[in-house]
Coordinates of N, CA and C in Angstrom, one line a residue:
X21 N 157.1 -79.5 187.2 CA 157.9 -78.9 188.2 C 159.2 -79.7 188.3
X22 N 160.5 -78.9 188.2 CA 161.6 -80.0 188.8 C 161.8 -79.7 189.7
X23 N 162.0 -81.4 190.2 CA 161.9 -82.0 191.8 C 163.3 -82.0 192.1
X24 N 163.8 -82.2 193.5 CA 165.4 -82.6 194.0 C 165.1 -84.0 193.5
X25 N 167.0 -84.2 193.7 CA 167.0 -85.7 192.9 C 166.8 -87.0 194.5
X26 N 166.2 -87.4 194.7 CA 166.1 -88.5 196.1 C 167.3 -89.2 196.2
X27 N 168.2 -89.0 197.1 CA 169.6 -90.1 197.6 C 169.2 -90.7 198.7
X28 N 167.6 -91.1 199.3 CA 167.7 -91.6 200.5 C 168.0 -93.2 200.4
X29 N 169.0 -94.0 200.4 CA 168.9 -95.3 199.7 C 167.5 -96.1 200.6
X30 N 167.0 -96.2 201.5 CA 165.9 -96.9 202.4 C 165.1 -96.6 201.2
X31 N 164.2 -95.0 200.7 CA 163.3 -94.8 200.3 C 163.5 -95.7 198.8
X32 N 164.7 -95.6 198.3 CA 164.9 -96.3 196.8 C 165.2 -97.4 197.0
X33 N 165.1 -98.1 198.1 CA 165.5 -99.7 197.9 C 163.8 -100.4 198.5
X34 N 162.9 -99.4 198.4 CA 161.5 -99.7 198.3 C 160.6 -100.5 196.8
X35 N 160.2 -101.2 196.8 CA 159.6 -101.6 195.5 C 158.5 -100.9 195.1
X36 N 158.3 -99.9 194.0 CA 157.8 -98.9 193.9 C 156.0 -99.7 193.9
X37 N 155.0 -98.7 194.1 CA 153.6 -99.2 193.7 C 152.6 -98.9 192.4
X38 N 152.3 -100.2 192.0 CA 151.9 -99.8 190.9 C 151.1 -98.3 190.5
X39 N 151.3 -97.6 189.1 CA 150.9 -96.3 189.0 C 149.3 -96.3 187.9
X40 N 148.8 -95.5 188.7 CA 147.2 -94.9 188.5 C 147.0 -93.6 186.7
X41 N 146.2 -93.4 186.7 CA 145.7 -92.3 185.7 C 146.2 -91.2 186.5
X42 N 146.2 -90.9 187.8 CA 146.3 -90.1 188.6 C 147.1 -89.6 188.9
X43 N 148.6 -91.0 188.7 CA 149.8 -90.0 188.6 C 150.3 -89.0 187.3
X44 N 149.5 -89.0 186.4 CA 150.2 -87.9 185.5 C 150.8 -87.2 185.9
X45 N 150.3 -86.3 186.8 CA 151.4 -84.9 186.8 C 152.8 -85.6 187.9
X46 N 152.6 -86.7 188.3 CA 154.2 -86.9 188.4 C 155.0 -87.2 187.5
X47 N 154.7 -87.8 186.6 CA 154.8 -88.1 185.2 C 155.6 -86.9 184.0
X48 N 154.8 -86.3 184.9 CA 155.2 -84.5 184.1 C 156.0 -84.0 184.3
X49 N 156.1 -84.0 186.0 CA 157.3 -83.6 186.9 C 158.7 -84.9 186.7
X50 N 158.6 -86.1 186.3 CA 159.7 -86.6 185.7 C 160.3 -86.2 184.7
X51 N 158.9 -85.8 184.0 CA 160.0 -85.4 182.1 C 161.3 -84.1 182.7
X52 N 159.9 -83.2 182.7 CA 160.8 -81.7 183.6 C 162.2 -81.7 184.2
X53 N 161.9 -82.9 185.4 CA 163.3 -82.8 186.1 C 164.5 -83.6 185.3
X54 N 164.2 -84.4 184.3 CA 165.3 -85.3 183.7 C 165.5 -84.6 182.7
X55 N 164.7 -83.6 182.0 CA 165.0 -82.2 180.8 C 166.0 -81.5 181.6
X56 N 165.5 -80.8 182.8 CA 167.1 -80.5 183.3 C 168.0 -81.1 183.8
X57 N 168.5 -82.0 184.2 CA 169.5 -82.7 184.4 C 170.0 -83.6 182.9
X58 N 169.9 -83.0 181.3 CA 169.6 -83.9 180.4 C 171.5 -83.8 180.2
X59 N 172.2 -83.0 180.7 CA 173.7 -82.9 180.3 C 174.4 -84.2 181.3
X60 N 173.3 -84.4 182.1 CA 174.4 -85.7 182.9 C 173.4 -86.9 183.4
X61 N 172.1 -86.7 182.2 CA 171.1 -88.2 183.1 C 170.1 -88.4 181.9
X62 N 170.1 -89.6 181.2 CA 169.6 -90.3 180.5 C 168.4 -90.4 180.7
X63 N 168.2 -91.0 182.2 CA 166.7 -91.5 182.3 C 166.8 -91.4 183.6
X64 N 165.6 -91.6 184.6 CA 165.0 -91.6 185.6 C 163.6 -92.2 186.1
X65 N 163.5 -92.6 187.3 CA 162.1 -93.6 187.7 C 161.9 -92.7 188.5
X66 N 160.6 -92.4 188.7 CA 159.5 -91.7 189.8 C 160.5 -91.8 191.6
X67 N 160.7 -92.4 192.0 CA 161.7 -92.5 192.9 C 162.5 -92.1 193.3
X68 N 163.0 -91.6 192.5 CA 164.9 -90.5 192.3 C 163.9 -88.9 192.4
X69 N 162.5 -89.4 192.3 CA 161.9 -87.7 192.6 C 161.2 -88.0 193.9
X70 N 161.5 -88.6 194.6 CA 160.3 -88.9 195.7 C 159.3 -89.0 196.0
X71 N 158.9 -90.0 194.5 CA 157.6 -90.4 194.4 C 157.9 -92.0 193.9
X72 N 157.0 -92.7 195.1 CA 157.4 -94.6 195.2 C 156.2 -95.1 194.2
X73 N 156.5 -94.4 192.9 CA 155.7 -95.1 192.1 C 156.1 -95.7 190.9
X74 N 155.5 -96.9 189.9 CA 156.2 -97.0 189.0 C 156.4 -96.8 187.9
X75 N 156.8 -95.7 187.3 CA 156.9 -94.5 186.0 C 158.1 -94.7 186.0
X76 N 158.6 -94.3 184.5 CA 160.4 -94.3 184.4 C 159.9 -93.2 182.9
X77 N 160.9 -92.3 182.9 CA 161.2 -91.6 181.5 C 162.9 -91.5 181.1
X78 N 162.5 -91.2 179.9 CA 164.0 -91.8 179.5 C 164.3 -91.5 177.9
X79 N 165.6 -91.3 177.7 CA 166.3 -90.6 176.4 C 165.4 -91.9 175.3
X80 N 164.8 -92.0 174.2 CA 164.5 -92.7 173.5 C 165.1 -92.7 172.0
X81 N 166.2 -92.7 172.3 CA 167.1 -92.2 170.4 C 166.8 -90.8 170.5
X82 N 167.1 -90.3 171.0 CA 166.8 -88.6 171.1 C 165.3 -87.4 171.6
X83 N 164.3 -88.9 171.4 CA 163.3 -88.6 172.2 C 163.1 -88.8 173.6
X84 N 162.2 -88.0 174.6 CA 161.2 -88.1 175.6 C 161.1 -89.0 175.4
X85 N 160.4 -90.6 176.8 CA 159.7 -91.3 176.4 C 159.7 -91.5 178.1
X86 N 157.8 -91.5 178.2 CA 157.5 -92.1 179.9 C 156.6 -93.5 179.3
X87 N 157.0 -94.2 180.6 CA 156.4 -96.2 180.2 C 155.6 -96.0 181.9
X88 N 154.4 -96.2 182.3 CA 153.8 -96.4 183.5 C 154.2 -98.0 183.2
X89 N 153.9 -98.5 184.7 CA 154.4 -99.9 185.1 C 155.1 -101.2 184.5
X90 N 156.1 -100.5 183.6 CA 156.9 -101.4 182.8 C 157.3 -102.5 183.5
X91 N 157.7 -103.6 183.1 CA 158.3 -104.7 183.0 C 158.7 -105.5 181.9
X92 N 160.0 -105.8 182.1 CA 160.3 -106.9 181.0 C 159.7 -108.3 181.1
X93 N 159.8 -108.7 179.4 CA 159.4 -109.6 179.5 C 160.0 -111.1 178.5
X94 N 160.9 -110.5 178.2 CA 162.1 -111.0 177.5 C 163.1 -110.5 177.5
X95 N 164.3 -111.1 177.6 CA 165.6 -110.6 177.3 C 166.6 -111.3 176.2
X96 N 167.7 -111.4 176.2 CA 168.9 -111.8 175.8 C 169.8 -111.1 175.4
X97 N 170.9 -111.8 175.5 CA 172.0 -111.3 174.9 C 172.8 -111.0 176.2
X98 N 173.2 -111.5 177.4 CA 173.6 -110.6 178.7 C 174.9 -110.2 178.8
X99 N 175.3 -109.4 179.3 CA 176.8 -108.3 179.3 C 176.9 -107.5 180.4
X100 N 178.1 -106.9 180.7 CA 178.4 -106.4 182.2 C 178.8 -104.9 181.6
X101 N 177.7 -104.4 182.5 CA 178.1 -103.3 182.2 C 178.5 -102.1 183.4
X102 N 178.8 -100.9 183.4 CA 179.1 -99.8 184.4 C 178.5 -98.7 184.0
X103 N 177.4 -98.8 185.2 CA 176.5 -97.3 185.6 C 176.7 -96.4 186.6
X104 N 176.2 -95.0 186.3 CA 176.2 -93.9 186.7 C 174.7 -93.9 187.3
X105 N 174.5 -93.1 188.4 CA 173.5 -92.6 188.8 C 172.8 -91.2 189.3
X106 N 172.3 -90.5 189.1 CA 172.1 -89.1 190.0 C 171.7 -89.3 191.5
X107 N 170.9 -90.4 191.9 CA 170.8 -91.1 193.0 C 171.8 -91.5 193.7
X108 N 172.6 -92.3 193.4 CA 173.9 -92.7 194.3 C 175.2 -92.3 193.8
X109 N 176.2 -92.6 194.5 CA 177.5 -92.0 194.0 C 178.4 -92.8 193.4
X110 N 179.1 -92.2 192.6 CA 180.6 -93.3 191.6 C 179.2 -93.7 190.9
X111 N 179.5 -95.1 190.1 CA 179.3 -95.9 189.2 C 179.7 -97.3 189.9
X112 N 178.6 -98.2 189.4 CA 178.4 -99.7 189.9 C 178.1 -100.4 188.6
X113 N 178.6 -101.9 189.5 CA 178.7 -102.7 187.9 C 177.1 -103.6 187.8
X114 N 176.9 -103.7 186.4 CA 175.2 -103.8 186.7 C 175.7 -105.5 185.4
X115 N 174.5 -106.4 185.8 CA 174.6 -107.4 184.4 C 173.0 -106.6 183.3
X116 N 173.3 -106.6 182.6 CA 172.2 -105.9 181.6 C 172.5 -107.1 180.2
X117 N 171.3 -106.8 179.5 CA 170.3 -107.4 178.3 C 170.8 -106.6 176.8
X118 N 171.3 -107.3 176.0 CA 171.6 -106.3 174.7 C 170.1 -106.3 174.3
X119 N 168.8 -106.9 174.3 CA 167.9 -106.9 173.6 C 166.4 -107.2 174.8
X120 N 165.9 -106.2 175.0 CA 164.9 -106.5 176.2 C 163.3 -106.1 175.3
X121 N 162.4 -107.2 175.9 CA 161.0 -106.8 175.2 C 160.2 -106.3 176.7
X122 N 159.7 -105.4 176.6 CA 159.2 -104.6 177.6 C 157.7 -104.4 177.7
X123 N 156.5 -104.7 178.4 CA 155.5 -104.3 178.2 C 154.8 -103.3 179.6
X124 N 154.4 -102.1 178.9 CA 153.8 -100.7 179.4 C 152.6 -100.4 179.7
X125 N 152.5 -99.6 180.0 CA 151.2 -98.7 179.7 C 151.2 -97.2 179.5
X126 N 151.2 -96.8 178.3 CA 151.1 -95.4 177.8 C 150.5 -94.1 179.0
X127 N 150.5 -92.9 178.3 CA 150.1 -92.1 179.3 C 148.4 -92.2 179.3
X128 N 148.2 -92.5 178.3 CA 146.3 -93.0 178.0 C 146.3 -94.5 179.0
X129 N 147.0 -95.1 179.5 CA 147.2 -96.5 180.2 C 146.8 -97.6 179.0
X130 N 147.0 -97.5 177.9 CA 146.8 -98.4 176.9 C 147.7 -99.2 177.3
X131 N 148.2 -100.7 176.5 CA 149.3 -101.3 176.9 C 149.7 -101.4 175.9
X132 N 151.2 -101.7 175.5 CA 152.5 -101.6 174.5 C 152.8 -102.4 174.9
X133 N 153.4 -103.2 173.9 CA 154.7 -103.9 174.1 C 155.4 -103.5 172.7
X134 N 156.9 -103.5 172.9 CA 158.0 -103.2 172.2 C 159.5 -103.7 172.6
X135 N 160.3 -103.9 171.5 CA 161.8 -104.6 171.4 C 162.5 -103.6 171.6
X136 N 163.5 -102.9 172.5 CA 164.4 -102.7 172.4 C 166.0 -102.8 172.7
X137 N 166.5 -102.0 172.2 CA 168.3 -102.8 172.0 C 169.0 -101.7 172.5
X138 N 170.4 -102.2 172.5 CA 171.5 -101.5 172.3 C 171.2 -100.8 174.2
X139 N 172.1 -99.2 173.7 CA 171.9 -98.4 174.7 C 170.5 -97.9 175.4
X140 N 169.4 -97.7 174.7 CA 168.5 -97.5 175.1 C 167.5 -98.7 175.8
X141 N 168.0 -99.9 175.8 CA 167.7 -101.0 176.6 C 168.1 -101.0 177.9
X142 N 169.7 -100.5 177.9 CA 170.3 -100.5 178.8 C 169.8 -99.3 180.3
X143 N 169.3 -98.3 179.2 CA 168.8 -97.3 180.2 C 167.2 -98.1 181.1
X144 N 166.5 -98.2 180.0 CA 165.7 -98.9 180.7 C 165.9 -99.8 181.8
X145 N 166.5 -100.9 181.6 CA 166.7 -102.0 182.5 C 166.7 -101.1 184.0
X146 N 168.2 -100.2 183.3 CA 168.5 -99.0 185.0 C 167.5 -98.8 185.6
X147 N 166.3 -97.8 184.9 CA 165.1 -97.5 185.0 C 163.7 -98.4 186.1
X148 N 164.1 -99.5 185.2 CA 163.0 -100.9 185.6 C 163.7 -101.4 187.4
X149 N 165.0 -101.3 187.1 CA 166.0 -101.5 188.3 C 165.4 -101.0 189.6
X150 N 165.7 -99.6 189.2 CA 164.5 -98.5 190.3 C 163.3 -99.1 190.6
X151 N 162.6 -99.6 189.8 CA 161.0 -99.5 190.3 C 161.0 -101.0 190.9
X152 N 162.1 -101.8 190.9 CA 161.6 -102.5 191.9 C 162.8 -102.8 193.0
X153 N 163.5 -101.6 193.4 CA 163.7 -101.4 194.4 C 165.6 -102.1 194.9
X154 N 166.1 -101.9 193.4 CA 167.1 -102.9 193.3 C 168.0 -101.4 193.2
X155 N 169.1 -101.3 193.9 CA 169.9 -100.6 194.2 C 171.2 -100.8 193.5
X156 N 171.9 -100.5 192.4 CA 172.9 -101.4 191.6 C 174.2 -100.2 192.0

């Protein structure tokens, strides 16, 4: 189902709670809503739909990709960058990671970890940003 996009900043400056088996179908409802909005939004966290949990999906080199309770766990490389949001308005200057190692849990809640770079790092971080309640 696509959801409205959440602009309450109180609700998003909340540190999201860790996510269950149970949230799938918000999970679902994230892909959905960021498939339509895909002409002006990269990625999104469970929050920006009105759900304080912590899921993020997100452009992956041209794929789909949802991470339940990510966090980084390495970085480097740091650089200033300027984001957009569907959540808030204009663009803000964020410090972001050319190279972040991230560990997950799949939609099965298996755990991953993986390196990535460039622009698709950068979405993430945004992403990770959200779920813990950091407002950039």
């Amino acid at each position: 189902m696509i959801r409205d996009i959440c602009k309450d900043q109180a609700f998003l400056a909340q540190k999201a709670e860790p996510a269950a088996p149970e949230d799938l179908p918000v999970a679902a409802d994230l892909l959905e809503t960021l498939e339509f909005h895909r002409d002006g939004c990269v990625g999104m966290a469970a929050n920006m739909i009105g759900v304080n949990k912590r899921i993020i999906a997100f452009d992956n080199q041209g794929a789909y990709m949802v991470m339940f309770n990510p966090e980084i766990v390495k970085r480097s490389g740091p650089y200033e960058a300027e984001e957009g949001c569907l959540s808030l308005f204009g663009t803000r200057r964020a410090r972001r990671w050319e190279s972040i190692k991230v560990r997950w849990q799949n939609e099965k809640f298996q755990e991953r970890i993986k390196t990535f770079t460039g622009w698709t790092a950068q979405i993430i971080q945004h992403e990770i940003d959200h779920c813990e309640g950091i407002i950039i």
